[in-house]
Amino acid sequence: MDCSYFRERINLYIDGEMGYLEVAELQSHLSFCPDCAAELAEVGEVRSALAAWGRLELATPPGFVERVMAAVEVEPAPGSPKPFGQAVDDTLQKLDDTLGRIPLPGGRTIPVKNVIGWGLAAAAVAIGLGRRHGRRARELTPL
Amino acid sequence: MATSNIHKWASLPDPSPAELARAAEGDAQAFKLILERYQGMVYSVAYNVLGNHTDAEDAAQEAFLRCYRKLPQFRSEATFSTWLFRLALTASVDYKRRERRHPEPVETPEMAAEAAPQLGEGVDAATIVAALHDLPDDYRVPTVLRDVYGLPYQEIAAATGRPLGTVKVMVHRGRASLRLKLRAEGAGPEQGPAGARPRSDT
Ligand SMILES: [Zn+2]
């Protein structure tokens, strides 16, 4: 097998994504091919430089803390109850994430949250109508 | 803040449970202490994912806002720095998916001169920053997540919304491109006598 075969596998080797037979095959090639061995070493150098870079901390721009604090101070306190509308939206979104979509005839699908949303809206309308109806009924009832 | 702008954030001590509890209750001063302690870490993550200072500041600010909102949900099974690091990563990747990039000239982030680190044989911070800056976003983001921050490919695929196979190819190409750039800078490992190692792949 030629070098290009092994070059393609160097990344798999580095990422630990090769079986031990493949590893043995690559290692035996590396033992007599300085070019492929050099490429492996270089990719290794790149990765260790990147990892070292990732452990370093950069300076934030001047005024960063003050700007974040200004944004934080207009936030409601953490954990304070959400506005009702947002709480409903969040719950529906969660349901949607877990239940996904409902298949309709004809191969189309709709998100579960729409169905529940329509259900809630219909319930609200029904309750409203019921109340009005009850009130009117009382108004009309002769004593 | 400390005069030295650069240090290893992984060694930062976590805030005490009492400090965290105060911040979670909305104590602005307690939150400010956390912000001051971790600003560099969060900003670095954002800068490395986004590749420029304007976006990095926006995303880092968003990460701290998420941190403030979610503090009551923080559980001490994770260390605080790991938890916040994840918030910073997701805020940055979300920002990347949402916003258009601000083009900016390469500018090495500020660091204390005496601490200008060597990141390997002949590789310094400016070389890495320039090399990452030159990578197309599609390569840089997954390569940073994989090799700067050590995320598993599965998580990178989930975070970036790309197929696993695509993410792997992008990381492989990102590495190849960085290897050539570092070598072109004369920073590679093969700084031996000229011709000591014949190459066949250039
Ligand atoms: Zn070879």
Short mmCIF file of C-alpha atoms in Angstrom, two decimals, chain B residues 4-187:
data_model
loop_
_atom_site.label_atom_id
_atom_site.label_comp_id
_atom_site.label_asym_id
_atom_site.label_seq_id
_atom_site.Cartn_x
_atom_site.Cartn_y
_atom_site.Cartn_z
CA SER B 4 -0.97 39.63 33.90
CA ASN B 5 -3.66 39.10 31.32
CA ILE B 6 -2.91 35.55 30.57
CA HIS B 7 -3.04 32.48 32.69
CA LYS B 8 -4.43 29.00 32.66
CA TRP B 9 -8.10 29.28 33.40
CA ALA B 10 -8.42 25.60 34.11
CA SER B 11 -6.62 26.24 37.39
CA LEU B 12 -9.01 28.95 38.57
CA PRO B 13 -10.56 28.04 41.92
CA ASP B 14 -14.33 27.60 41.80
CA PRO B 15 -16.49 30.14 43.63
CA SER B 16 -17.64 28.86 47.01
CA PRO B 17 -21.19 27.49 47.35
CA ALA B 18 -22.03 30.57 49.42
CA GLU B 19 -20.80 32.93 46.68
CA LEU B 20 -22.78 30.99 44.07
CA ALA B 21 -25.90 31.02 46.22
CA ARG B 22 -25.72 34.78 46.66
CA ALA B 23 -25.31 35.32 42.93
CA ALA B 24 -28.19 32.92 42.22
CA GLU B 25 -30.39 35.02 44.48
CA GLY B 26 -29.70 38.05 42.35
CA ASP B 27 -26.91 39.67 44.40
CA ALA B 28 -25.23 41.82 41.74
CA GLN B 29 -21.97 42.18 43.65
CA ALA B 30 -21.66 38.42 44.06
CA PHE B 31 -22.28 37.97 40.35
CA LYS B 32 -19.74 40.64 39.52
CA LEU B 33 -17.04 38.71 41.38
CA ILE B 34 -17.80 35.64 39.28
CA LEU B 35 -17.79 37.76 36.14
CA GLU B 36 -14.43 39.29 37.00
CA ARG B 37 -12.93 35.92 37.75
CA TYR B 38 -14.15 34.14 34.62
CA GLN B 39 -14.33 36.91 32.03
CA GLY B 40 -11.05 35.88 30.40
CA MET B 41 -12.04 32.24 30.07
CA VAL B 42 -15.45 33.02 28.57
CA TYR B 43 -14.05 35.67 26.28
CA SER B 44 -11.28 33.35 25.07
CA VAL B 45 -13.77 30.63 24.18
CA ALA B 46 -15.89 33.14 22.25
CA TYR B 47 -12.87 34.59 20.49
CA ASN B 48 -11.56 31.19 19.45
CA VAL B 49 -14.93 30.07 18.10
CA LEU B 50 -15.83 33.33 16.39
CA GLY B 51 -12.42 34.57 15.32
CA ASN B 52 -12.90 38.29 15.94
CA HIS B 53 -13.25 40.65 18.85
CA THR B 54 -16.59 42.27 18.04
CA ASP B 55 -18.48 38.99 17.83
CA ALA B 56 -16.50 37.58 20.74
CA GLU B 57 -17.62 40.38 23.02
CA ASP B 58 -21.28 39.96 22.04
CA ALA B 59 -21.18 36.20 22.52
CA ALA B 60 -19.26 36.44 25.81
CA GLN B 61 -21.83 38.90 27.11
CA GLU B 62 -24.62 36.55 26.06
CA ALA B 63 -22.85 33.68 27.83
CA PHE B 64 -22.73 35.65 31.09
CA LEU B 65 -26.40 36.60 30.77
CA ARG B 66 -27.27 32.93 30.34
CA CYS B 67 -25.09 32.15 33.32
CA TYR B 68 -26.96 34.72 35.41
CA ARG B 69 -30.35 33.35 34.37
CA LYS B 70 -29.40 29.73 34.87
CA LEU B 71 -27.42 30.01 38.10
CA PRO B 72 -30.29 28.62 40.16
CA GLN B 73 -30.11 25.47 38.02
CA PHE B 74 -26.39 24.95 38.59
CA ARG B 75 -25.80 21.75 40.53
CA SER B 76 -22.51 21.04 42.16
CA GLU B 77 -22.02 17.69 40.37
CA ALA B 78 -20.10 19.66 37.75
CA THR B 79 -17.39 22.10 38.67
CA PHE B 80 -18.57 25.63 38.13
CA SER B 81 -15.82 26.40 35.61
CA THR B 82 -16.80 23.36 33.49
CA TRP B 83 -20.44 24.38 33.61
CA LEU B 84 -19.66 27.96 32.63
CA PHE B 85 -17.26 26.78 29.94
CA ARG B 86 -20.11 24.78 28.35
CA LEU B 87 -22.36 27.85 28.48
CA ALA B 88 -19.65 29.89 26.79
CA LEU B 89 -19.20 27.30 24.06
CA THR B 90 -22.90 26.95 23.30
CA ALA B 91 -23.46 30.71 23.39
CA SER B 92 -20.60 31.17 20.92
CA VAL B 93 -21.68 28.41 18.56
CA ASP B 94 -25.29 29.67 18.71
CA TYR B 95 -24.03 33.15 17.91
CA LYS B 96 -22.06 31.77 14.98
CA ARG B 97 -25.17 30.09 13.62
CA ARG B 98 -27.27 33.20 14.06
CA GLU B 99 -25.08 36.14 13.13
CA ARG B 100 -23.08 37.19 10.19
CA ARG B 101 -19.38 37.44 10.78
CA HIS B 102 -17.80 40.85 11.30
CA PRO B 103 -14.71 40.87 9.11
CA GLU B 104 -11.77 42.19 11.04
CA PRO B 105 -8.05 42.29 10.43
CA VAL B 106 -5.95 39.76 12.28
CA GLU B 107 -5.08 41.16 15.60
CA THR B 108 -3.36 39.10 18.21
CA PRO B 109 -5.38 39.31 21.39
CA GLU B 110 -3.74 41.25 24.15
CA MET B 111 -1.54 39.37 26.52
CA ALA B 112 1.05 40.34 29.03
CA ALA B 113 4.29 40.64 27.10
CA GLU B 114 6.35 38.77 29.65
CA ALA B 115 3.92 35.91 29.50
CA ALA B 116 3.87 35.55 25.69
CA PRO B 117 3.65 31.81 25.66
CA GLN B 118 5.43 29.25 23.56
CA LEU B 119 2.83 26.75 22.48
CA GLY B 120 5.25 24.22 21.12
CA GLU B 121 8.60 24.24 19.39
CA GLY B 122 8.80 27.66 17.77
CA VAL B 123 5.00 28.13 17.85
CA ASP B 124 3.86 31.29 19.55
CA ALA B 125 0.43 32.77 20.18
CA ALA B 126 0.58 35.16 17.23
CA THR B 127 1.28 32.26 14.85
CA ILE B 128 -1.69 30.29 16.13
CA VAL B 129 -4.02 33.29 16.02
CA ALA B 130 -3.02 34.13 12.46
CA ALA B 131 -3.32 30.52 11.32
CA LEU B 132 -6.78 30.11 12.90
CA HIS B 133 -7.88 33.45 11.50
CA ASP B 134 -7.02 32.31 7.98
CA LEU B 135 -9.12 29.18 8.20
CA PRO B 136 -12.60 29.40 6.65
CA ASP B 137 -15.31 29.41 9.35
CA ASP B 138 -16.51 26.00 8.26
CA TYR B 139 -13.14 24.52 9.16
CA ARG B 140 -12.22 26.77 12.06
CA VAL B 141 -15.26 26.22 14.25
CA PRO B 142 -15.17 22.40 14.33
CA THR B 143 -11.36 22.35 14.52
CA VAL B 144 -11.39 24.73 17.49
CA LEU B 145 -14.07 22.69 19.23
CA ARG B 146 -12.17 19.47 18.62
CA ASP B 147 -8.51 20.37 19.05
CA VAL B 148 -8.54 23.53 21.15
CA TYR B 149 -11.29 22.35 23.51
CA GLY B 150 -11.28 18.58 23.07
CA LEU B 151 -14.98 18.07 22.37
CA PRO B 152 -16.07 14.68 20.98
CA TYR B 153 -17.12 14.70 17.32
CA GLN B 154 -20.69 13.76 18.26
CA GLU B 155 -21.05 16.87 20.38
CA ILE B 156 -19.55 19.07 17.69
CA ALA B 157 -22.04 17.68 15.18
CA ALA B 158 -24.90 18.38 17.57
CA ALA B 159 -23.68 21.87 18.43
CA THR B 160 -23.06 22.96 14.86
CA GLY B 161 -26.06 21.16 13.36
CA ARG B 162 -23.91 19.35 10.80
CA PRO B 163 -23.64 15.64 10.01
CA LEU B 164 -20.97 13.71 11.89
CA GLY B 165 -19.08 12.74 8.74
CA THR B 166 -18.97 16.34 7.53
CA VAL B 167 -17.63 17.53 10.86
CA LYS B 168 -14.82 14.98 10.78
CA VAL B 169 -13.80 15.94 7.26
CA MET B 170 -13.76 19.62 8.26
CA VAL B 171 -11.55 18.93 11.26
CA HIS B 172 -9.16 16.85 9.15
CA ARG B 173 -8.92 19.66 6.61
CA GLY B 174 -8.55 22.25 9.32
CA ARG B 175 -5.62 20.32 10.79
CA ALA B 176 -4.00 19.89 7.39
CA SER B 177 -4.30 23.58 6.67
CA LEU B 178 -2.94 24.58 10.08
CA ARG B 179 -0.03 22.16 9.67
CA LEU B 180 0.94 23.80 6.38
CA LYS B 181 0.61 27.29 7.83
CA LEU B 182 2.70 26.51 10.87
CA ARG B 183 5.30 24.89 8.68
CA ALA B 184 5.31 27.91 6.38
CA GLU B 185 5.94 30.06 9.43
CA GLY B 186 9.01 27.94 10.03
CA ALA B 187 7.42 26.79 13.22
#
